[in-house]
CSV table of C-alpha atoms in Angstrom, one decimal:
chain,number,residue,atom,x,y,z
E,1288,MET,CA,-203.2,-103.6,-67.7
E,1289,THR,CA,-201.8,-102.2,-64.4
E,1290,SER,CA,-204.5,-100.8,-62.2
E,1291,LEU,CA,-204.3,-97.4,-60.5
E,1292,ILE,CA,-204.0,-99.0,-57.1
E,1293,GLU,CA,-201.1,-101.2,-58.3
E,1294,ILE,CA,-199.3,-98.1,-59.6
E,1295,VAL,CA,-199.7,-96.3,-56.3
E,1296,ARG,CA,-198.6,-99.4,-54.3
E,1297,ARG,CA,-195.6,-100.0,-56.5
E,1298,ASN,CA,-194.6,-96.4,-56.4
E,1299,ASN,CA,-194.8,-96.3,-52.6
E,1300,SER,CA,-192.7,-99.5,-52.4
E,1301,THR,CA,-189.8,-97.6,-53.9
E,1302,PHE,CA,-189.4,-95.6,-50.7
E,1303,TYR,CA,-186.6,-97.4,-48.7
E,1304,ASP,CA,-183.2,-96.8,-47.3
E,1305,ASN,CA,-180.6,-97.6,-50.0
E,1306,ARG,CA,-178.1,-99.0,-47.5
E,1307,SER,CA,-180.3,-101.1,-45.2
E,1308,GLY,CA,-183.2,-101.7,-47.6
E,1309,LYS,CA,-185.6,-100.8,-44.8
E,1310,LYS,CA,-189.0,-99.5,-46.0
E,1311,LYS,CA,-189.9,-95.8,-45.4
E,1312,SER,CA,-193.4,-94.8,-44.6
E,1313,VAL,CA,-195.2,-92.3,-46.9
E,1314,VAL,CA,-197.9,-91.5,-44.4
E,1315,ALA,CA,-196.0,-88.5,-42.9
E,1316,ARG,CA,-195.5,-86.9,-46.3
E,1317,THR,CA,-199.1,-87.6,-47.4
E,1318,LEU,CA,-200.5,-86.0,-44.2
E,1319,LEU,CA,-198.2,-83.0,-44.6
E,1320,PHE,CA,-199.4,-82.5,-48.2
E,1321,VAL,CA,-203.0,-82.9,-47.3
E,1322,THR,CA,-202.6,-80.3,-44.5
E,1323,LEU,CA,-200.9,-77.8,-46.8
E,1324,SER,CA,-203.5,-78.4,-49.5
E,1325,LEU,CA,-206.4,-77.8,-47.2
E,1326,ILE,CA,-204.8,-74.6,-45.8
E,1327,SER,CA,-204.0,-73.4,-49.3
E,1328,SER,CA,-207.5,-74.0,-50.5
E,1329,TRP,CA,-209.0,-71.7,-47.8
E,1330,VAL,CA,-206.2,-69.1,-47.9
E,1331,LEU,CA,-205.6,-68.8,-51.6
E,1332,GLY,CA,-209.0,-69.8,-53.0
E,1333,THR,CA,-209.7,-70.6,-56.6
E,1334,PRO,CA,-206.5,-70.5,-58.8
E,1335,SER,CA,-206.3,-67.7,-61.3
E,1336,ASP,CA,-206.4,-68.2,-65.0
E,1337,THR,CA,-202.6,-67.5,-65.1
E,1338,VAL,CA,-201.9,-70.2,-62.6
E,1339,VAL,CA,-204.2,-72.7,-64.4
E,1340,SER,CA,-202.5,-72.0,-67.8
E,1341,ALA,CA,-199.0,-72.3,-66.2
E,1342,VAL,CA,-199.9,-75.6,-64.6
E,1343,ILE,CA,-201.3,-77.1,-67.8
E,1344,THR,CA,-198.3,-75.9,-69.9
E,1345,VAL,CA,-195.6,-77.1,-67.4
E,1346,GLN,CA,-197.3,-80.4,-66.7
E,1347,SER,CA,-197.7,-81.2,-70.4
E,1348,ILE,CA,-194.0,-80.6,-71.0
E,1349,LEU,CA,-192.9,-82.7,-68.0
E,1350,VAL,CA,-195.2,-85.6,-69.0
E,1351,GLY,CA,-193.4,-85.6,-72.3
E,1352,PHE,CA,-190.1,-86.1,-70.5
E,1353,GLY,CA,-191.6,-88.9,-68.4
E,1354,PHE,CA,-192.9,-90.8,-71.5
E,1355,SER,CA,-189.4,-90.4,-73.1
E,1356,VAL,CA,-187.8,-92.0,-70.1
E,1357,ILE,CA,-190.4,-94.8,-70.0
E,1358,PHE,CA,-189.8,-95.5,-73.7
E,1359,PHE,CA,-186.1,-95.8,-73.0
E,1360,LEU,CA,-186.6,-98.1,-70.1
E,1361,VAL,CA,-189.0,-100.4,-72.1
E,1362,SER,CA,-186.9,-100.5,-75.2
E,1363,SER,CA,-183.5,-101.1,-73.4
E,1364,GLU,CA,-182.2,-104.5,-72.7
E,1365,ARG,CA,-182.0,-105.6,-69.1
E,1366,GLU,CA,-178.5,-106.0,-67.7
E,1367,ASN,CA,-177.1,-109.6,-67.9
E,1368,GLU,CA,-176.1,-110.3,-64.3
E,1369,ASP,CA,-174.4,-113.6,-65.2
E,1370,GLY,CA,-172.0,-111.7,-67.5
E,1371,ALA,CA,-170.8,-109.4,-64.8
E,1372,ASN,CA,-167.1,-108.7,-64.2
E,1373,GLY,CA,-166.9,-109.5,-60.6
E,1374,ILE,CA,-169.1,-109.2,-57.5
E,1375,GLU,CA,-169.3,-105.4,-57.6
E,1376,ASP,CA,-170.4,-105.3,-61.2
E,1377,ARG,CA,-173.0,-108.0,-60.6
E,1378,ILE,CA,-174.5,-106.0,-57.7
E,1379,ARG,CA,-174.5,-102.9,-59.9
E,1380,ARG,CA,-176.3,-104.7,-62.7
E,1381,LYS,CA,-178.9,-106.2,-60.4
E,1382,ARG,CA,-179.5,-102.8,-58.9
E,1383,LEU,CA,-179.9,-101.3,-62.4
E,1384,ASN,CA,-182.5,-103.9,-63.3
E,1385,THR,CA,-184.4,-103.2,-60.0
E,1386,LEU,CA,-184.1,-99.4,-60.5
E,1387,SER,CA,-185.4,-99.7,-64.1
E,1388,ASP,CA,-188.6,-101.4,-62.8
E,1389,GLU,CA,-189.0,-98.9,-60.0
E,1390,LEU,CA,-188.6,-95.9,-62.3
E,1391,PHE,CA,-191.3,-97.3,-64.6
E,1392,PHE,CA,-193.8,-97.1,-61.7
E,1393,ASN,CA,-192.4,-93.8,-60.4
E,1394,ILE,CA,-193.1,-92.2,-63.8
E,1395,SER,CA,-196.4,-94.0,-64.2
E,1396,TYR,CA,-197.5,-92.6,-60.8
E,1397,TYR,CA,-196.3,-89.1,-61.9
E,1398,ASN,CA,-198.4,-89.4,-65.0
E,1399,VAL,CA,-201.4,-90.3,-63.0
E,1400,VAL,CA,-201.2,-87.3,-60.6
E,1401,THR,CA,-200.4,-85.1,-63.5
E,1402,PHE,CA,-203.5,-86.2,-65.3
E,1403,PHE,CA,-205.6,-85.3,-62.3
E,1404,SER,CA,-203.8,-81.9,-61.9
E,1405,VAL,CA,-204.4,-81.0,-65.6
E,1406,THR,CA,-208.0,-82.3,-65.5
E,1407,LEU,CA,-208.8,-80.2,-62.4
E,1408,SER,CA,-207.0,-77.2,-63.9
E,1409,LEU,CA,-209.2,-77.4,-67.0
E,1410,LEU,CA,-212.2,-77.6,-64.7
E,1411,PHE,CA,-211.2,-74.4,-63.0
E,1412,ALA,CA,-210.4,-72.8,-66.4
E,1413,PHE,CA,-214.2,-73.2,-67.1
E,1414,ASN,CA,-214.8,-71.0,-64.0
E,1415,ILE,CA,-215.9,-73.4,-61.4
E,1416,ASP,CA,-216.9,-70.4,-59.2
E,1417,GLY,CA,-219.7,-69.8,-61.7
E,1418,VAL,CA,-220.7,-73.4,-61.4
E,1419,SER,CA,-220.7,-73.1,-57.7
E,1420,SER,CA,-222.8,-69.9,-57.8
E,1421,PHE,CA,-225.2,-71.6,-60.2
E,1422,ALA,CA,-225.6,-74.6,-57.9
E,1423,GLY,CA,-226.1,-72.2,-55.0
E,1424,GLY,CA,-228.8,-70.4,-57.0
E,1425,VAL,CA,-230.6,-73.7,-57.7
E,1426,VAL,CA,-230.5,-74.6,-54.1
E,1427,ALA,CA,-232.0,-71.2,-53.2
E,1428,ASP,CA,-234.9,-71.8,-55.6
E,1429,LEU,CA,-235.8,-75.2,-54.3
E,1430,ASP,CA,-239.0,-75.4,-52.3
E,1431,ILE,CA,-237.5,-76.8,-49.1
E,1432,GLN,CA,-237.0,-75.6,-45.6
E,1433,GLY,CA,-234.5,-72.9,-44.9
E,1434,GLY,CA,-232.3,-75.0,-42.7
E,1435,VAL,CA,-232.0,-77.6,-45.4
E,1436,LYS,CA,-231.2,-74.9,-48.0
E,1437,ASP,CA,-228.4,-73.6,-45.8
E,1438,ASN,CA,-227.0,-77.1,-45.4
E,1439,LEU,CA,-227.1,-77.8,-49.2
E,1440,ARG,CA,-225.5,-74.5,-49.9
E,1441,GLN,CA,-222.8,-75.3,-47.3
E,1442,TYR,CA,-222.2,-78.7,-48.9
E,1443,VAL,CA,-221.7,-77.0,-52.3
E,1444,GLU,CA,-219.2,-74.6,-50.8
E,1445,TRP,CA,-217.3,-77.5,-49.1
E,1446,ALA,CA,-217.2,-79.4,-52.4
E,1447,HIS,CA,-215.7,-76.4,-54.1
E,1448,HIS,CA,-213.0,-76.1,-51.5
E,1449,ILE,CA,-212.3,-79.8,-51.5
E,1450,LEU,CA,-211.7,-79.7,-55.3
E,1451,ILE,CA,-209.3,-76.8,-54.8
E,1452,ALA,CA,-207.5,-78.7,-52.0
E,1453,PHE,CA,-207.3,-81.8,-54.2
E,1454,LEU,CA,-205.7,-79.7,-57.0
E,1455,PHE,CA,-203.1,-78.4,-54.6
E,1456,PHE,CA,-202.5,-81.9,-53.3
E,1457,VAL,CA,-201.8,-83.4,-56.7
E,1458,LEU,CA,-199.6,-80.4,-57.6
E,1459,LEU,CA,-197.5,-80.9,-54.5
E,1460,GLU,CA,-197.4,-84.7,-55.2
E,1461,SER,CA,-196.4,-84.2,-58.8
E,1462,VAL,CA,-193.6,-81.7,-57.9
E,1463,PHE,CA,-192.2,-84.1,-55.3
E,1464,THR,CA,-192.5,-87.1,-57.5
E,1465,PHE,CA,-190.8,-85.4,-60.4
E,1466,TYR,CA,-188.0,-84.3,-58.1
E,1467,ARG,CA,-187.5,-87.9,-57.1
E,1468,ILE,CA,-187.6,-89.1,-60.7
E,1469,VAL,CA,-184.9,-86.6,-61.7
E,1470,ILE,CA,-182.6,-87.8,-58.9
E,1471,ARG,CA,-183.2,-91.5,-59.6
E,1472,VAL,CA,-182.8,-91.1,-63.3
E,1473,ASN,CA,-179.5,-89.4,-62.8
E,1474,PHE,CA,-178.4,-92.2,-60.5
E,1475,PHE,CA,-179.6,-94.8,-63.0
E,1476,PHE,CA,-177.5,-93.4,-65.9
E,1477,ASP,CA,-174.5,-92.9,-63.6
E,1478,GLN,CA,-174.7,-96.7,-62.8
E,1479,LYS,CA,-175.3,-97.4,-66.4
E,1480,ARG,CA,-172.1,-95.6,-67.3
E,1481,LYS,CA,-170.1,-97.5,-64.7
E,1482,VAL,CA,-171.4,-100.9,-66.0
E,1483,LYS,CA,-170.5,-99.8,-69.6
E,1484,SER,CA,-167.0,-98.9,-68.5
E,1485,GLN,CA,-166.7,-102.3,-66.9
E,1486,ARG,CA,-167.4,-104.0,-70.2
E,1487,ILE,CA,-164.8,-101.9,-71.9
E,1488,ASP,CA,-162.1,-102.2,-69.2
E,1489,PRO,CA,-162.6,-105.4,-67.3
E,1490,PRO,CA,-160.7,-105.9,-64.0
E,1491,VAL,CA,-157.0,-106.9,-64.4
E,1492,ASP,CA,-157.4,-110.2,-62.5
E,1493,ARG,CA,-160.2,-111.2,-64.8
E,1494,VAL,CA,-158.0,-110.6,-67.8
E,1495,VAL,CA,-155.1,-112.4,-66.3
E,1496,GLY,CA,-157.3,-115.3,-65.4
E,1497,LYS,CA,-158.1,-115.8,-69.1
């Protein structure tokens, strides 16, 4: 069974320049999303019930799309590179096989971040503000020094904001990942169509050679 770390690693390995093959760093994007998430958590606060319901509904629909693509990738036969009609067709088939593996981990990663976003949304649907207030009340009733009480109350508040920030982060990550998946799936089927046309109409020199 593929571990969570392996899914993240394999997804990050799909960021590269298509022409040169040079790897692209994901650090800048991650830092940007973390910054935006932290700012949003303090400015926007706890998501409303409407936002939570919308997140759960939309993410559930998109996960269904992701699983349908995974099912197609797993059930489809890999392209036979040895049966290619020329060098260009061979390169395209090899690229299709590589892209199929990459899409599997792209969608797996999307499912992971979506799972976290739905789980956190459900947590906020149960009114985490009330939980935070309850925890703050428990802290206030503890027979400890005032300074420690203030620190504990502050920790509870920080934990609350961190959960909100993490929700915003996985939402940003899921939107970005789904956008990439749509583009890459479109490219995948375009290449698939070209390979299929090569099978139907092989190059003239190949036919003459026979």
